[in-house]
């Protein structure tokens, strides 16, 4: 980009965080110092705005607690007692330890653990996959967020981006289902809000009154984990009242007769008993949705977070085809547009290097694995963690800590700060941050490629993730070409620049412009991707019915490894599946722990990122729990009291906020707070049991009680 003065320059940036928006940004640099980060006003989707997390991103780069040098543990695990060592010492110790473990126990004793703390193609989720696949290490299946949703979506409509998020400007009836867009998808909310001002009706389906629900024309609040019953009852009304687009269904769907037969008994009265939503409101919702084109549904990740959540997603994803919503610009459903992005995950991950029979460990069950509760043929004796903080983000936190305390576990963590997880490491490696490395940032919320320039040097001795793996590969003797590619060469190989969606786009174009709209079946004003079917499924149709369906986790979330997929038989049709932990499904447990807890993302943090920054904590507030007045009164809890939220898995302390935003029987505590700054965090009480598909989380399928601390 152009110089502003002799010593001031601007560069293209892309927000690397785990968020669908992937904002295009502008870095301003003076004398090799990042002096400001602003939104790129030229980007049609993100429009120059940044969220409260990123609005002072330059300060994060220079935070006084930033890790600057490699560290070696000198005290007890978790004590944060370390000494500074050189990079050579750190890398030699890591590689020698791993070579010894491979010789004595085999490579399965080592596992990676990463997630989307960075969404870059080079330095993100999959950045170390090729290295660990070459090693033959245990494969890490990472299913923190959206993987059950992916399985359900792919079974129903295939790898399609669905309705363009920008096309919601044309929608007349918008359903935001289990997504707090104002806090977690801000730039899509702006489009929806503009459509609302032009007359579109916005309905939010969420079990509590989120910031987004408060902006809706209608907030529908089903009991946690009952969305599937609501969706099935909508089908019942649409079919019974003759609101089906039979021409669309006949030509472009599979299994309507079977779906209609199942839906016969899923009446609004049946759903009222399950969801707590009045039968007449369900009828009204179904009628309005079916008769107000174009109608669009934004599916939120939170919909998967109960045992039956993925079946609920199949049901919701089936609704647009039932009414022919896909015919229209601004009609259909939106999950993750990333399915139409031209990323070459086989090249990034190199699954061809994985030896046959390599075992898989799911990161949700890390605590069970590290404590030996989950028996492995070869126990894990070393783990490398980057781009994730499992002590705050994974369930059954107390078990994870117990496992990390093992003296025979050699833990390596690459981090920006001394996170809760890094505190237990044997070796801590200082990682570079956004403006300090070149990358392209994956987006799962729009149809743009996003480029991020390296514009400053990292502080101290911090280096990018990919450089860490390059240096480790050299020490381990891995000579494959991909371990020698620099970051620019990685980008040349990781994107399918010859894809039709990349017409007129190459890496040089990205460097010049910072972003590019994919050539994805037309722009926002004409794209009606499935007006004539053409779904990327085996039949080219939307599948209400999937015969012989088997459970699976999408490849990028398991290093592109196809071995040891879950494989259980799935119901051929969508349906309501009850949660494991609710008063209705588990009355004996509810007698002990009567409150359903929901743990959504925090407005002021991005997962656990920024939850160590005083200014962000001030904005977000102390760790809290929302509790209804009736539940508070029954426990002698008053506004502002310190309370303990607990069950048999663990407990955390927080401030009580008495609120009508939650119905009686439900409490809400947001995710991301650091344990070292609090007495426990919300995932202390979360179960590591999987949901019904894609080994998804069950963060909203947990019973607790609350008492004065």
XYZ file of C-alpha atoms in Angstrom:
709
model
C 0.000 0.000 0.000
C 1.019 3.640 -0.367
C 3.408 5.461 1.959
C 1.751 8.100 4.143
C 5.082 9.794 4.808
C 8.738 8.913 4.594
C 8.623 6.583 7.616
C 4.931 5.660 7.769
C 3.536 2.859 5.624
C 0.272 0.930 5.456
C -0.169 -2.773 4.784
C -3.048 -5.155 4.195
C -4.111 -7.239 7.167
C -6.615 -9.949 7.963
C -8.018 -10.671 11.411
C -6.649 -14.104 12.372
C -9.147 -14.902 15.127
C -11.793 -17.630 15.335
C -14.692 -15.593 13.977
C -16.755 -15.923 10.797
C -16.185 -12.288 9.794
C -12.427 -12.468 8.994
C -12.186 -8.694 8.796
C -9.988 -7.072 6.198
C -7.740 -4.632 8.059
C -5.147 -1.931 7.482
C -1.891 -1.980 9.443
C -0.145 1.359 9.854
C 3.572 1.071 10.615
C 6.100 3.711 11.551
C 9.790 2.790 11.849
C 8.984 -0.920 12.164
C 6.402 -0.280 14.907
C 2.724 -1.055 14.468
C 0.992 2.181 15.439
C -2.618 1.430 14.467
C -4.926 -1.259 13.142
C -8.141 -0.210 11.441
C -10.792 -1.874 9.329
C -10.463 -1.780 5.558
C -13.258 0.528 4.388
C -13.082 -0.897 0.863
C -14.202 -4.376 1.919
C -17.874 -4.853 0.934
C -18.670 -7.185 3.839
C -16.633 -5.894 6.781
C -16.816 -2.236 5.625
C -14.041 -0.795 7.759
C -15.475 -1.802 11.114
C -13.714 -3.810 13.812
C -15.292 -5.424 16.857
C -14.551 -4.468 20.463
C -11.950 -7.231 20.639
C -9.873 -5.922 17.726
C -10.361 -2.184 17.843
C -6.928 -1.689 19.480
C -5.188 -4.760 18.079
C -1.846 -2.954 17.906
C -1.756 -2.877 21.732
C -1.953 -6.658 21.856
C 1.279 -6.869 19.867
C 3.098 -4.777 22.497
C 1.380 -6.024 25.645
C 3.864 -6.112 28.554
C 3.026 -9.764 29.276
C 3.932 -10.881 25.751
C 6.194 -13.941 25.638
C 9.507 -12.939 24.058
C 11.934 -15.838 24.542
C 11.881 -19.634 24.772
C 11.388 -20.841 28.333
C 12.128 -24.050 30.232
C 10.255 -25.103 33.336
C 12.191 -24.968 36.583
C 9.441 -25.425 39.182
C 6.322 -27.573 39.656
C 3.943 -27.801 36.740
C 1.503 -24.927 36.844
C 3.752 -22.786 39.045
C 4.848 -20.565 36.117
C 8.461 -20.949 37.183
C 10.639 -20.886 34.070
C 14.072 -19.846 32.923
C 15.023 -18.310 29.617
C 16.818 -20.577 27.161
C 17.973 -20.175 23.564
C 16.037 -21.380 20.544
C 18.723 -23.969 19.864
C 18.392 -25.311 23.388
C 14.600 -25.398 23.148
C 14.441 -27.083 19.743
C 17.199 -29.535 20.601
C 15.449 -30.554 23.806
C 12.114 -31.002 22.036
C 13.507 -32.984 19.110
C 15.751 -35.152 21.303
C 12.859 -35.911 23.641
C 10.640 -36.864 20.722
C 13.311 -39.028 19.095
C 13.747 -40.865 22.372
C 10.001 -41.355 22.816
C 9.642 -42.621 19.247
C 12.440 -45.115 19.892
C 11.029 -46.356 23.216
C 7.242 -46.008 22.909
C 6.634 -45.276 19.243
C 5.277 -42.093 17.616
C 1.763 -42.710 18.941
C 3.009 -41.516 22.346
C 3.109 -37.990 20.876
C 0.098 -35.907 19.834
C -0.549 -32.397 18.496
C -3.308 -30.199 19.884
C -4.383 -27.068 17.999
C -7.466 -25.130 17.046
C -8.494 -21.812 15.527
C -6.740 -19.322 17.794
C -5.255 -18.440 14.425
C -7.273 -19.095 11.252
C -4.385 -18.655 8.841
C -3.770 -21.253 6.161
C -0.055 -21.285 7.009
C 0.070 -20.633 10.750
C -3.382 -21.789 11.868
C -5.358 -24.909 12.763
C -3.666 -27.195 10.240
C -0.228 -25.544 10.188
C 1.497 -28.369 12.043
C -0.505 -31.250 10.592
C 2.007 -32.224 7.912
C 4.795 -32.307 10.494
C 2.939 -34.585 12.900
C 1.539 -36.713 10.069
C 5.109 -37.252 8.850
C 6.081 -38.241 12.386
C 3.245 -40.772 12.591
C 2.010 -39.180 15.805
C -1.475 -39.799 17.193
C -3.976 -37.771 15.159
C -5.817 -35.019 17.005
C -9.503 -34.748 16.167
C -10.523 -31.151 16.957
C -14.243 -30.633 17.426
C -14.608 -27.598 19.674
C -16.970 -25.681 17.437
C -19.128 -26.500 14.426
C -18.081 -30.031 13.542
C -21.470 -31.612 14.279
C -23.036 -28.793 12.309
C -20.718 -29.643 9.406
C -21.711 -33.305 9.433
C -25.422 -32.463 9.459
C -25.067 -29.810 6.751
C -22.978 -32.014 4.461
C -25.430 -34.915 4.783
C -28.343 -32.669 3.821
C -27.088 -30.221 1.175
C -23.418 -31.094 0.636
C -20.416 -28.727 0.655
C -22.242 -25.603 -0.463
C -21.861 -22.080 0.863
C -25.640 -21.816 0.746
C -27.137 -18.353 0.631
C -24.544 -15.607 0.297
C -24.379 -13.711 3.623
C -24.439 -10.446 1.671
C -27.644 -11.550 -0.081
C -29.546 -11.251 3.199
C -30.030 -7.653 2.031
C -32.698 -9.110 -0.275
C -34.381 -11.273 2.365
C -37.838 -10.443 3.683
C -37.959 -13.011 6.492
C -34.736 -13.667 8.369
C -34.311 -16.330 11.026
C -31.166 -16.185 13.155
C -31.154 -19.593 14.791
C -28.810 -20.008 17.777
C -26.391 -17.273 16.744
C -25.630 -14.116 18.732
C -24.670 -12.134 15.651
C -24.203 -8.811 17.446
C -21.387 -10.337 19.520
C -19.979 -13.040 17.242
C -20.895 -12.192 13.614
C -21.082 -8.407 13.752
C -20.637 -7.598 10.076
C -23.377 -9.960 9.027
C -25.596 -8.360 11.649
C -25.150 -4.995 9.926
C -26.530 -6.480 6.693
C -29.454 -8.066 8.536
C -30.173 -4.865 10.432
C -30.243 -2.875 7.186
C -32.693 -5.398 5.719
C -34.764 -5.062 8.893
C -34.914 -1.297 8.437
C -36.139 -1.920 4.876
C -39.017 -4.031 6.164
C -37.620 -7.534 6.630
C -38.832 -9.359 9.729
C -36.023 -10.684 11.935
C -36.751 -13.663 14.165
C -34.131 -14.876 16.641
C -34.381 -18.389 18.046
C -32.244 -18.576 21.174
C -32.770 -19.977 24.647
C -31.972 -16.667 26.316
C -32.276 -12.986 25.436
C -28.889 -12.375 23.842
C -27.831 -8.987 22.492
C -29.115 -10.123 19.107
C -32.424 -11.416 20.456
C -33.075 -7.985 21.939
C -32.754 -6.441 18.466
C -35.172 -8.903 16.848
C -38.768 -8.317 15.842
C -39.594 -11.606 17.520
C -37.545 -13.612 20.001
C -38.485 -17.271 20.326
C -36.872 -18.917 23.362
C -37.109 -22.717 23.357
C -35.760 -24.670 26.287
C -32.081 -25.583 25.753
C -31.596 -28.509 23.398
C -35.171 -28.574 22.082
C -34.685 -26.739 18.775
C -35.136 -29.990 16.871
C -38.669 -30.334 18.183
C -39.439 -26.765 17.098
C -38.104 -27.394 13.580
C -39.987 -30.681 13.233
C -43.222 -29.006 14.342
C -42.671 -26.286 11.740
C -42.422 -29.047 9.142
C -45.668 -30.517 10.432
C -47.496 -27.202 9.958
C -45.944 -26.486 6.540
C -46.955 -29.920 5.258
C -50.386 -30.123 6.941
C -51.439 -26.648 5.805
C -50.349 -27.075 2.185
C -47.445 -24.626 2.322
C -44.957 -26.967 0.634
C -43.454 -25.951 -2.718
C -44.212 -29.312 -4.304
C -42.638 -28.415 -7.630
C -39.312 -27.703 -5.935
C -39.611 -30.725 -3.662
C -40.471 -33.070 -6.537
C -37.567 -31.954 -8.709
C -34.796 -31.154 -6.255
C -35.152 -33.200 -3.059
C -34.895 -36.795 -1.886
C -37.132 -38.394 0.735
C -40.125 -36.077 1.003
C -42.650 -38.882 1.484
C -40.650 -40.355 4.342
C -40.138 -36.944 5.929
C -43.847 -36.123 5.670
C -44.745 -39.411 7.319
C -42.407 -38.718 10.236
C -43.611 -35.145 10.608
C -47.251 -36.237 10.992
C -46.857 -36.853 14.709
C -44.543 -33.878 15.383
C -47.425 -31.512 15.996
C -47.158 -28.050 17.544
C -48.880 -29.420 20.653
C -46.250 -32.161 20.890
C -43.488 -29.568 20.492
C -45.065 -27.207 23.037
C -44.612 -29.819 25.753
C -40.931 -30.182 24.851
C -39.881 -26.635 23.948
C -42.078 -24.495 26.169
C -43.176 -22.528 23.059
C -46.927 -22.158 22.676
C -48.396 -24.275 19.888
C -50.030 -21.244 18.282
C -46.680 -19.426 18.221
C -45.138 -22.418 16.462
C -47.930 -22.337 13.872
C -47.490 -18.607 13.382
C -43.718 -19.019 12.978
C -44.125 -21.792 10.392
C -46.754 -19.880 8.424
C -44.804 -16.636 8.354
C -41.601 -18.406 7.351
C -43.285 -20.377 4.563
C -45.213 -17.442 3.082
C -42.743 -14.535 3.222
C -40.154 -14.975 0.464
C -37.270 -14.597 0.251
C -36.786 -16.356 3.595
C -33.278 -16.976 4.909
C -31.969 -18.868 7.929
C -28.623 -18.133 9.589
C -27.632 -21.284 11.489
C -25.446 -20.662 14.523
C -22.823 -23.052 15.822
C -24.590 -23.105 19.204
C -27.374 -25.185 17.684
C -25.130 -28.269 17.826
C -24.228 -27.985 21.524
C -26.598 -30.568 22.950
C -26.804 -34.293 22.400
C -29.440 -33.991 19.658
C -28.100 -30.752 18.219
C -26.926 -32.096 14.879
C -30.255 -33.765 14.191
C -31.807 -30.369 14.915
C -29.471 -28.866 12.312
C -30.556 -31.453 9.748
C -34.166 -30.477 10.448
C -33.501 -26.727 10.174
C -31.381 -27.219 7.032
C -34.271 -29.118 5.434
C -36.771 -26.276 5.868
C -35.653 -24.075 2.921
C -36.073 -26.861 0.354
C -39.487 -27.702 1.769
C -40.803 -24.219 0.932
C -38.632 -23.608 -2.164
C -36.715 -20.802 -0.454
C -33.608 -21.670 -2.481
C -35.331 -20.332 -5.622
C -34.747 -16.747 -4.519
C -31.799 -14.405 -4.129
C -31.640 -14.015 -0.358
C -33.467 -17.302 0.208
C -32.137 -20.525 1.703
C -29.790 -21.196 4.604
C -26.305 -20.124 5.634
C -23.907 -22.298 7.600
C -20.205 -21.985 6.638
C -19.380 -20.414 3.233
C -15.893 -21.938 3.544
C -17.141 -24.973 1.611
C -16.736 -22.995 -1.615
C -13.294 -21.609 -0.789
C -10.459 -23.099 -2.886
C -8.167 -24.327 -0.117
C -6.053 -27.428 -0.741
C -6.242 -29.166 2.617
C -4.559 -32.318 1.290
C -1.488 -30.223 0.499
C -1.630 -28.364 3.812
C -2.097 -31.476 5.960
C -0.398 -34.222 3.909
C -2.662 -37.100 5.021
C -0.720 -39.320 2.610
C 2.060 -39.344 5.219
C -0.105 -40.880 7.967
C 0.779 -44.535 8.583
C -2.157 -46.932 8.395
C -3.585 -47.704 11.818
C -2.580 -44.407 13.424
C -4.901 -43.814 16.415
C -7.078 -40.759 16.937
C -7.657 -38.721 20.103
C -10.449 -36.160 20.264
C -9.480 -32.919 21.976
C -12.792 -32.685 23.827
C -11.794 -35.793 25.773
C -8.255 -34.660 26.510
C -8.738 -34.868 30.268
C -9.940 -38.460 30.055
C -7.011 -39.372 27.801
C -4.281 -37.746 29.886
C -5.572 -39.208 33.165
C -5.853 -42.722 31.751
C -9.629 -42.847 32.099
C -9.758 -43.312 28.339
C -7.424 -46.243 27.661
C -5.059 -46.037 24.714
C -2.853 -48.821 23.442
C 0.017 -46.315 23.573
C -0.507 -43.685 26.308
C 0.224 -40.060 25.421
C 3.581 -39.007 26.888
C 4.135 -35.787 24.952
C 1.863 -33.144 23.481
C 2.449 -29.935 21.552
C -0.193 -27.213 21.879
C -0.556 -24.165 19.620
C -3.481 -21.877 18.751
C -5.578 -23.273 21.594
C -5.903 -23.064 25.358
C -7.567 -26.320 26.424
C -7.716 -25.472 30.134
C -10.346 -22.840 29.365
C -11.792 -24.100 26.081
C -12.131 -27.857 26.573
C -14.641 -29.564 28.889
C -13.909 -31.373 32.143
C -11.196 -28.880 32.984
C -10.228 -30.416 36.310
C -9.319 -33.672 34.573
C -7.208 -31.800 32.031
C -5.239 -30.114 34.794
C -4.717 -33.418 36.569
C -3.393 -34.868 33.322
C -1.113 -31.906 32.643
C 0.383 -32.270 36.112
C 1.856 -35.657 35.162
C 5.637 -35.549 35.460
C 5.962 -38.095 32.659
C 4.074 -35.843 30.200
C 6.428 -33.679 28.126
C 4.370 -30.634 27.155
C 5.385 -28.049 24.549
C 3.290 -24.901 24.107
C 3.699 -22.164 21.474
C 1.941 -19.041 22.745
C 1.740 -15.261 22.881
C 1.132 -15.137 26.645
C 1.560 -17.366 29.670
C -1.891 -18.902 29.275
C -3.477 -21.338 31.709
C -2.215 -24.197 29.525
C 1.266 -22.747 28.947
C 1.751 -22.595 32.718
C 1.970 -26.411 32.722
C 4.474 -26.654 29.849
C 7.985 -28.043 30.026
C 9.005 -25.829 27.101
C 7.232 -22.609 26.116
C 7.909 -21.156 22.658
C 7.157 -17.480 21.894
C 4.949 -17.247 18.804
C 4.610 -14.373 16.361
C 1.345 -12.440 16.155
C -0.830 -11.217 13.258
C 1.143 -8.296 11.834
C 4.419 -10.200 12.253
C 3.834 -12.926 9.657
C 2.510 -13.444 6.145
C -0.609 -15.539 5.685
C -4.032 -15.796 4.137
C -6.817 -16.078 6.669
C -9.570 -18.626 6.211
C -13.108 -17.299 6.438
C -16.093 -19.378 7.455
C -18.479 -16.403 7.271
C -18.212 -14.875 3.788
C -17.053 -15.440 0.217
C -13.841 -13.396 0.228
C -10.210 -14.416 0.311
C -8.237 -12.336 2.823
C -4.523 -11.561 2.749
C -2.342 -10.668 5.739
C 1.046 -9.032 5.158
C 4.073 -9.320 7.399
C 4.751 -5.685 8.186
C 6.776 -5.672 11.413
C 9.328 -7.925 13.039
C 8.215 -9.973 16.033
C 9.403 -8.683 19.422
C 12.236 -10.402 21.243
C 12.871 -13.821 19.738
C 9.275 -14.722 18.821
C 8.865 -16.537 15.491
C 5.832 -17.655 13.439
C 4.276 -21.076 13.989
C 5.294 -22.339 10.577
C 8.936 -21.410 11.224
C 8.780 -23.431 14.451
C 7.664 -26.475 12.477
C 10.231 -25.880 9.735
C 13.030 -25.864 12.300
C 11.661 -28.904 14.115
C 11.339 -30.780 10.799
C 14.977 -30.078 10.047
C 16.046 -31.446 13.433
C 13.831 -34.503 13.022
C 15.346 -35.198 9.603
C 12.180 -34.661 7.559
C 13.276 -33.766 4.028
C 9.918 -33.436 2.233
C 9.723 -30.322 0.083
C 6.802 -28.833 2.006
C 8.948 -28.542 5.143
C 11.285 -26.243 3.238
C 8.675 -23.881 1.808
C 8.728 -20.351 3.144
C 5.398 -18.729 3.984
C 4.940 -17.249 0.500
C 5.627 -20.609 -1.129
C 3.102 -22.202 1.218
C 0.438 -19.766 0.030
C 1.238 -20.548 -3.597
C 0.659 -24.240 -2.859
C -2.188 -24.054 -0.319
C -4.723 -22.271 -2.535
C -6.058 -23.708 -5.781
C -5.375 -20.607 -7.836
C -6.565 -22.471 -10.957
C -10.021 -23.013 -9.483
C -12.874 -21.314 -11.397
C -13.671 -19.454 -8.175
C -10.215 -17.817 -8.409
C -10.635 -16.477 -11.931
C -8.521 -13.322 -12.154
C -7.090 -13.824 -8.669
C -3.566 -14.867 -7.750
C -1.200 -14.219 -4.856
C 0.100 -11.040 -6.490
C -3.462 -9.752 -6.728
C -4.038 -10.555 -3.062
C -0.885 -8.710 -2.037
C -1.977 -5.665 -4.004
C -5.645 -5.548 -2.964
C -5.774 -7.382 0.376
C -8.989 -9.252 -0.402
C -10.855 -10.747 -3.330
C -14.427 -11.839 -3.857
C -14.584 -15.433 -5.060
C -16.331 -16.071 -8.354
C -19.021 -18.023 -6.525
C -22.127 -18.396 -8.711
C -22.699 -14.676 -9.069
C -22.593 -11.698 -6.753
C -24.915 -10.934 -3.867
C -27.585 -9.453 -6.124
C -27.946 -12.475 -8.415
C -26.689 -15.533 -6.522
C -29.451 -18.090 -6.058
C -27.123 -21.057 -5.799
C -29.783 -23.769 -5.689
C -32.668 -22.244 -7.615
C -32.608 -25.354 -9.794
C -31.261 -27.755 -7.234
C -27.660 -28.490 -8.204
C -26.698 -29.352 -4.657
C -23.187 -30.818 -4.297
C -24.573 -34.136 -3.057
C -24.343 -37.566 -4.722
C -27.751 -37.005 -6.380
C -27.493 -33.257 -6.930
C -30.525 -32.849 -4.657
C -31.249 -31.798 -1.087
C -31.468 -34.916 1.051
C -34.265 -35.071 3.582
C -33.512 -38.785 3.543
C -29.981 -40.202 3.687
C -29.982 -43.976 3.508
C -27.178 -45.886 5.228
C -25.814 -42.667 6.736
C -22.781 -43.037 8.994
C -21.347 -40.596 11.479
C -18.150 -38.784 10.483
C -15.967 -35.783 11.276
C -15.054 -33.520 8.334
C -11.434 -33.958 7.227
C -9.871 -30.582 8.120
C -10.810 -31.156 11.757
C -8.853 -34.429 11.951
C -5.704 -33.677 9.912
C -7.506 -34.955 6.759
C -7.228 -38.481 8.152
C -9.993 -40.887 7.219
C -9.018 -43.656 9.608
C -11.053 -44.473 12.705
C -13.995 -42.279 11.786
C -16.852 -42.569 14.330
C -18.892 -44.643 11.866
C -22.067 -45.226 13.880
C -25.274 -45.642 11.904
C -27.357 -42.462 11.799
C -31.086 -41.962 11.519
C -31.964 -41.675 7.844
C -34.231 -38.680 8.561
C -34.015 -35.563 10.735
C -35.862 -35.606 14.038
C -35.884 -34.317 17.586
C -33.395 -36.096 19.850
C -33.538 -35.288 23.554
C -30.573 -33.895 25.457
C -28.763 -36.028 28.028
C -28.997 -33.582 30.922
C -32.334 -31.827 31.322
C -35.052 -32.127 33.967
C -37.220 -33.901 31.381
C -34.611 -36.373 30.101
C -32.732 -36.997 33.353
C -35.008 -36.288 36.338
C -32.779 -38.136 38.831
C -29.789 -35.904 37.980
C -32.036 -32.833 37.922
C -33.129 -33.576 41.472
C -29.522 -32.873 42.457
C -28.673 -30.243 39.834
C -31.918 -28.614 38.624
C -30.617 -25.822 36.377
C -29.685 -26.036 32.691
C -26.577 -23.977 31.937
C -25.728 -22.334 28.614
C -22.164 -21.114 27.995
C -22.129 -18.805 24.944
C -19.158 -16.815 23.664
C -18.277 -13.623 25.521
C -18.901 -10.250 23.884
C -15.536 -8.841 24.978
C -13.278 -11.880 24.466
C -12.633 -14.138 21.512
C -12.726 -17.539 23.153
C -9.888 -17.104 25.690
C -8.044 -14.460 23.639
C -8.045 -11.042 25.357
C -9.303 -12.516 28.646
C -5.917 -11.638 30.183
C -6.075 -7.986 29.076
C -7.261 -5.593 31.791
C -9.087 -3.244 29.392
C -10.993 -6.115 27.793
C -11.891 -7.634 31.174
C -13.199 -4.233 32.248
C -15.413 -4.065 29.180
C -16.628 -7.650 29.477
C -17.017 -7.516 33.253
C -16.044 -10.004 35.908
C -16.989 -13.645 35.452
C -20.742 -13.790 36.015
C -23.826 -15.965 35.824
C -27.233 -14.770 34.638
C -29.980 -16.205 36.841
C -33.722 -15.663 36.862
C -35.292 -13.901 39.866
C -37.299 -17.015 40.819
C -34.199 -19.210 40.918
C -32.202 -16.551 42.756
C -34.900 -16.037 45.390
C -35.137 -19.785 46.035
C -31.396 -19.767 46.821
C -31.282 -16.490 48.791
C -29.099 -14.985 46.082
C -29.099 -11.244 45.542
C -27.699 -9.125 42.727
C -23.907 -8.943 42.922
C -23.446 -11.854 45.316
C -20.469 -14.122 44.732
C -21.913 -17.531 43.939
C -20.651 -20.979 43.081
C -21.950 -22.840 40.023
C -21.309 -26.557 40.405
C -22.024 -30.179 39.563
C -20.165 -33.474 39.998
C -17.603 -32.492 37.335
C -16.417 -29.269 38.953
C -17.289 -25.740 40.007
C -16.524 -22.088 39.365
C -17.147 -18.889 41.303
C -18.680 -15.791 39.735
C -20.909 -12.770 40.309
C -24.679 -13.271 40.207
C -26.629 -11.097 37.795
C -30.369 -11.442 38.335
C -32.054 -11.038 34.976
C -35.251 -11.616 33.036
C -33.014 -12.367 30.035
C -33.078 -15.999 31.183
C -36.161 -18.040 31.967
C -36.501 -19.893 35.244
C -34.580 -23.152 35.217
C -31.805 -21.756 32.992
C -28.545 -19.998 33.866
C -26.008 -18.457 31.481
C -22.241 -18.078 31.996
C -20.018 -16.988 29.124
C -16.874 -18.685 27.889
C -13.262 -17.516 27.827
C -12.288 -16.324 31.296
C -8.837 -17.449 32.438
C -8.605 -19.847 35.348
C -5.463 -18.214 36.760
C -7.496 -15.014 37.205
C -10.619 -16.737 38.573
C -11.641 -19.557 40.859
C -12.564 -21.967 38.105
C -14.245 -21.247 34.754
C -17.410 -22.465 33.077
C -15.889 -25.509 31.396
C -15.159 -26.993 34.810
C -18.781 -28.146 34.790
C -19.008 -29.135 31.100
C -19.258 -32.744 30.006
C -16.829 -34.232 27.493
C -19.519 -36.521 26.089
C -20.042 -36.126 22.351
C -23.147 -34.873 20.631
C -25.038 -37.003 18.138
C -22.890 -36.252 15.069
C -19.391 -35.123 14.193
C -18.129 -35.705 17.742
C -19.580 -32.282 18.543
C -19.563 -30.594 21.916
C -22.379 -30.667 24.459
C -21.605 -27.352 26.144
C -25.344 -26.558 26.441
C -26.297 -30.003 27.710
C -25.235 -29.769 31.343
C -27.128 -29.571 34.625
C -25.807 -27.512 37.553
C -26.903 -25.810 40.718
C -25.945 -22.408 42.122
C -25.330 -21.445 45.727
C -23.760 -18.599 47.645
C -19.977 -18.992 47.668
